Short mmCIF file of C-alpha atoms in Angstrom, two decimals:
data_model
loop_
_atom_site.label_atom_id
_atom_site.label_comp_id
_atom_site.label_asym_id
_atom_site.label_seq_id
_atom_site.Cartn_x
_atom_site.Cartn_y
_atom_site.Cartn_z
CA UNK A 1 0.95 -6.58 26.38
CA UNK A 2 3.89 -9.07 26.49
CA UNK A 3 6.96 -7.69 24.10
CA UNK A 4 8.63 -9.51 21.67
CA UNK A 5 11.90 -8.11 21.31
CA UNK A 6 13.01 -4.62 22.06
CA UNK A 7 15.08 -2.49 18.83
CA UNK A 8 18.94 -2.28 19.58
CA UNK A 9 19.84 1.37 20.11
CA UNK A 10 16.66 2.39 21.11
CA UNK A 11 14.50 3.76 24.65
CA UNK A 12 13.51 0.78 25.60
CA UNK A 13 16.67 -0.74 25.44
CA UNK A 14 18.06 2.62 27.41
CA UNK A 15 15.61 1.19 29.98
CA UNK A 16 16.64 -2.14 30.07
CA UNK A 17 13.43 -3.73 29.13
CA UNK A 18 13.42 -7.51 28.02
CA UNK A 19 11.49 -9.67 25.78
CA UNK A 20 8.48 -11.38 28.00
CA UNK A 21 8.29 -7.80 30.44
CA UNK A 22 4.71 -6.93 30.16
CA UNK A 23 3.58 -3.23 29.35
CA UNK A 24 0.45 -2.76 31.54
CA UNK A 25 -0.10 1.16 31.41
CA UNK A 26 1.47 4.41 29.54
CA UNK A 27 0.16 7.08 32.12
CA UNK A 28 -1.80 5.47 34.04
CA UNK A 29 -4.04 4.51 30.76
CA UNK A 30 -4.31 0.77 29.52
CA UNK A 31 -3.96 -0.15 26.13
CA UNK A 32 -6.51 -2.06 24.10
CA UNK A 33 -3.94 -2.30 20.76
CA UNK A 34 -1.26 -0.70 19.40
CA UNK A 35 -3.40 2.56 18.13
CA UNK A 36 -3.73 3.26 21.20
CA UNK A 37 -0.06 2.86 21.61
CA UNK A 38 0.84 5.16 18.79
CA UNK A 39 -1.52 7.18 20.08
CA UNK A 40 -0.12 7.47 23.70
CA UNK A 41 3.49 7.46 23.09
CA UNK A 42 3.23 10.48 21.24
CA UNK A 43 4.40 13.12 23.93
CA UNK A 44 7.35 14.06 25.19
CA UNK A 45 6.78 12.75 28.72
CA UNK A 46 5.46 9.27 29.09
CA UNK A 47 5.55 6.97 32.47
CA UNK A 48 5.15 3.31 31.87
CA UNK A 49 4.48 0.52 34.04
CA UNK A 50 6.04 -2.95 33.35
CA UNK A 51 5.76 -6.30 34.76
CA UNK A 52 8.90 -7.65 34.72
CA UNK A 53 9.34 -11.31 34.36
CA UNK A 54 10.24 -12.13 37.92
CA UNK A 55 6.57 -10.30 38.31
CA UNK A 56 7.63 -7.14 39.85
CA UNK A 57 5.66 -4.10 38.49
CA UNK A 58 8.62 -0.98 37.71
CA UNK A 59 7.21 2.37 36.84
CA UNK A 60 9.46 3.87 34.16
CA UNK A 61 9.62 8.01 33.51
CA UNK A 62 10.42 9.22 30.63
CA UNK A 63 11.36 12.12 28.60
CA UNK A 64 11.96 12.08 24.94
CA UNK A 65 11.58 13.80 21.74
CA UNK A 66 7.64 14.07 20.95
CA UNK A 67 7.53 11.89 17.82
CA UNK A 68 10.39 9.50 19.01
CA UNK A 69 9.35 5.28 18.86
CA UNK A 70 10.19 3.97 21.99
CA UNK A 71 11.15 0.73 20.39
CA UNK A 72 9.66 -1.85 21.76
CA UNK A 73 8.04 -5.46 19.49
CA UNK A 74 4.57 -7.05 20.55
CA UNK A 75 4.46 -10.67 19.92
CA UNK A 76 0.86 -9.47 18.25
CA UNK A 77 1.33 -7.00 15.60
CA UNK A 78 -2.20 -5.36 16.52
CA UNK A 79 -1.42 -6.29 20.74
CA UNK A 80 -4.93 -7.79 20.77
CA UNK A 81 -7.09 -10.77 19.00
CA UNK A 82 -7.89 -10.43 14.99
CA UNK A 83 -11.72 -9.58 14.74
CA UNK A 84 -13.65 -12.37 12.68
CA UNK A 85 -16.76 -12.01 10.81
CA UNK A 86 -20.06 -13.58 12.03
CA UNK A 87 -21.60 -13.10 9.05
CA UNK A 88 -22.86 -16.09 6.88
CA UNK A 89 -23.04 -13.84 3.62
CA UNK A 90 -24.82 -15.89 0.76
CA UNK A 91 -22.12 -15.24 -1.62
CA UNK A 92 -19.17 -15.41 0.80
CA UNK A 93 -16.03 -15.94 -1.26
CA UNK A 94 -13.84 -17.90 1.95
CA UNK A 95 -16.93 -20.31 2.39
CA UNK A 96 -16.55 -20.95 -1.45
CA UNK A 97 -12.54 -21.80 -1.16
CA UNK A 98 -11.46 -24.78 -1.56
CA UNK A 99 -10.23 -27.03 1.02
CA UNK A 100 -6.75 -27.85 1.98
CA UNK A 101 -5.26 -24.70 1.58
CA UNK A 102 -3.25 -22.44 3.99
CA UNK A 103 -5.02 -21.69 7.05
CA UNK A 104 -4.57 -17.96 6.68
CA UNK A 105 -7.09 -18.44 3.53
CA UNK A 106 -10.01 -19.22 5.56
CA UNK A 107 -10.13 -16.42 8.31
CA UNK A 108 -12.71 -14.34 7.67
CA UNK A 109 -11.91 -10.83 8.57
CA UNK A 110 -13.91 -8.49 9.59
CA UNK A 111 -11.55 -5.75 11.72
CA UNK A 112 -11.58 -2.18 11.52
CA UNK A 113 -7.88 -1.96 12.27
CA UNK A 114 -7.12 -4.25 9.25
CA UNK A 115 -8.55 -1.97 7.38
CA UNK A 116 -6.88 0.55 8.23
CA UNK A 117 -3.35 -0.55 8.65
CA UNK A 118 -3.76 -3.53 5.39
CA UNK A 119 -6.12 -1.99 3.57
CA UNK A 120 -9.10 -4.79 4.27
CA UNK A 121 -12.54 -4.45 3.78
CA UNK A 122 -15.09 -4.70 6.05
CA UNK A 123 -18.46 -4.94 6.97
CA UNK A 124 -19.46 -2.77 10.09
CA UNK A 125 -21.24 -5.49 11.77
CA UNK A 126 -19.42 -6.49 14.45
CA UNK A 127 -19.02 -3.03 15.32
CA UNK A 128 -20.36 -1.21 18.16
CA UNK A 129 -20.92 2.52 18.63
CA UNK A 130 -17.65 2.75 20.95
CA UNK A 131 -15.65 1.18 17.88
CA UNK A 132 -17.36 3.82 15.50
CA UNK A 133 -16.26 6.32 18.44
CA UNK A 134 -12.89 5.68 18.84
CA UNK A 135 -11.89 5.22 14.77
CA UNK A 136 -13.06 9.04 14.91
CA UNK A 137 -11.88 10.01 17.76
CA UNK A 138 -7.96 8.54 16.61
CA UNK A 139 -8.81 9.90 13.02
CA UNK A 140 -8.45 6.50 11.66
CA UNK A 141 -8.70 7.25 8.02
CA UNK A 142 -9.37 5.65 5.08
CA UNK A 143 -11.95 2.70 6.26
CA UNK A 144 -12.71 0.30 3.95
CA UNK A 145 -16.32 -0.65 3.75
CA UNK A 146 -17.98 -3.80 1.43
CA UNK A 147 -21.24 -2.17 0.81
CA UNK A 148 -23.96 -5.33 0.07
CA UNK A 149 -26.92 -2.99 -0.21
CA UNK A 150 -28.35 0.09 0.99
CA UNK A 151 -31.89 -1.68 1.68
CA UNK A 152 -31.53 -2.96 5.60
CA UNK A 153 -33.69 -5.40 5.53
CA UNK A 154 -32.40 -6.79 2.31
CA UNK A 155 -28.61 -6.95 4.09
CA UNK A 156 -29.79 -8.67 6.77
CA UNK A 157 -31.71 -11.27 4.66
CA UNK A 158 -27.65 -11.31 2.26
CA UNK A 159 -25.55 -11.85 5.49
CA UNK A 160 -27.56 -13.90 7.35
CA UNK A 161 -27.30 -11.16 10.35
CA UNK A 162 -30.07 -9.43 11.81
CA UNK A 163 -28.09 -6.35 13.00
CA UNK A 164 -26.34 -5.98 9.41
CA UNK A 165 -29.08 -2.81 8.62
CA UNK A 166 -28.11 -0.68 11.33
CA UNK A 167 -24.34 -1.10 9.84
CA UNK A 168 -25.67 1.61 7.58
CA UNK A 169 -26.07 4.37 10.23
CA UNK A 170 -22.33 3.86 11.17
CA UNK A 171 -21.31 5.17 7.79
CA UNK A 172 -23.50 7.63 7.93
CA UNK A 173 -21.55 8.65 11.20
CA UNK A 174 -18.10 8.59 9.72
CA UNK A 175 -19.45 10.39 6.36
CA UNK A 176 -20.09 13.35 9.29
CA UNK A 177 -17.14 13.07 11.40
CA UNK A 178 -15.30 13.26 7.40
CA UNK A 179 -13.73 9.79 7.87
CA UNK A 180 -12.33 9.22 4.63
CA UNK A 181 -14.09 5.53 3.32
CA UNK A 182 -13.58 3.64 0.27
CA UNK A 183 -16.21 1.17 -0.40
CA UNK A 184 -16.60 -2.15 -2.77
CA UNK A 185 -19.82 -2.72 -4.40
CA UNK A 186 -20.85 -6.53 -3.80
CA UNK A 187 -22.80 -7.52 -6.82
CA UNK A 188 -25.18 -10.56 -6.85
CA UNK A 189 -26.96 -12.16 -9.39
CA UNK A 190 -30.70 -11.16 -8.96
#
């Protein structure tokens, strides 16, 4: 994960590290996205590997405070791609916008972690059971779930997905691993 910038004062710039040096591991582990890198910096001994630019790998140990930010800026505020929706809901409100507008306005979101961290709702099907996994595993809490129907076979016939039913056995899941959701009740006409 390629940084951005690293915070004046902080570890990171203790160990010299430079915008476009590459974080690759935090002990030994790779990251998928910066949960994971909250998640792994949290100790009080950490060893990171870094790609520097002139493409030499450095292994960095160090010891810190337990809660203390290392300081360091991802070009990507979630270090990985925005998940879309692949849904082609009937009463999709992006598909119904206007055209000519800011690009931002037409990206239809459909990530976990943007529900989390922005407060986005979602709709489970581009999930898979590791995704389910790993938001309980991290305690990942509240997830924010647009809820179309509780018949399966009726969601898949409202977002044009054949999958969307099982989306309904995830919740289930986080209900019993007491993930905190919030859900939106999609209301259609007949």
């Amino acid at each position: 994960h390629k940084i951005m910038a690293v915070t004046p004062g902080s570890i990171a710039e203790e160990l010299e590290l430079e915008p476009g040096d590459v974080l690759l591991t935090i002990d030994g582990e790779e990251l998928e996205d910066i949960f994971d890198y909250h998640y792994m910096i949290q100790d009080d001994h950490l060893t990171l590997l870094v790609r520097k630019q002139d493409g030499e790998d450095w292994e960095y140990d160090i010891e810190k405070n337990y809660y203390d930010d290392l300081g360091i800026v991802f070009y990507n505020g979630l270090m990985d791609d925005y998940k879309s929706c692949t849904n082609q809901c009937v009463f999709c409100f992006i598909d119904q916008m206007p055209p000519g507008m800011r690009d931002t306005l037409y990206f239809k979101d459909d990530d976990s972690r943007l529900s989390f961290l922005q407060g986005n709702y979602i709709t489970l099907t581009n999930m898979k059971e590791s995704d389910i996994d790993r938001i309980i595993r991290l305690h990942l809490s509240p997830i924010n779930i647009s809820v179309h129907t509780t018949n399966p076979e009726l969601r898949c016939r409202m977002l044009h997905n054949r999958f969307a039913g099982s989306s309904l056995s995830m919740i289930r899941r986080l209900y019993e691993a007491q993930t905190e959701m919030n859900s939106q009740i999609v209301l259609c006409k007949g």
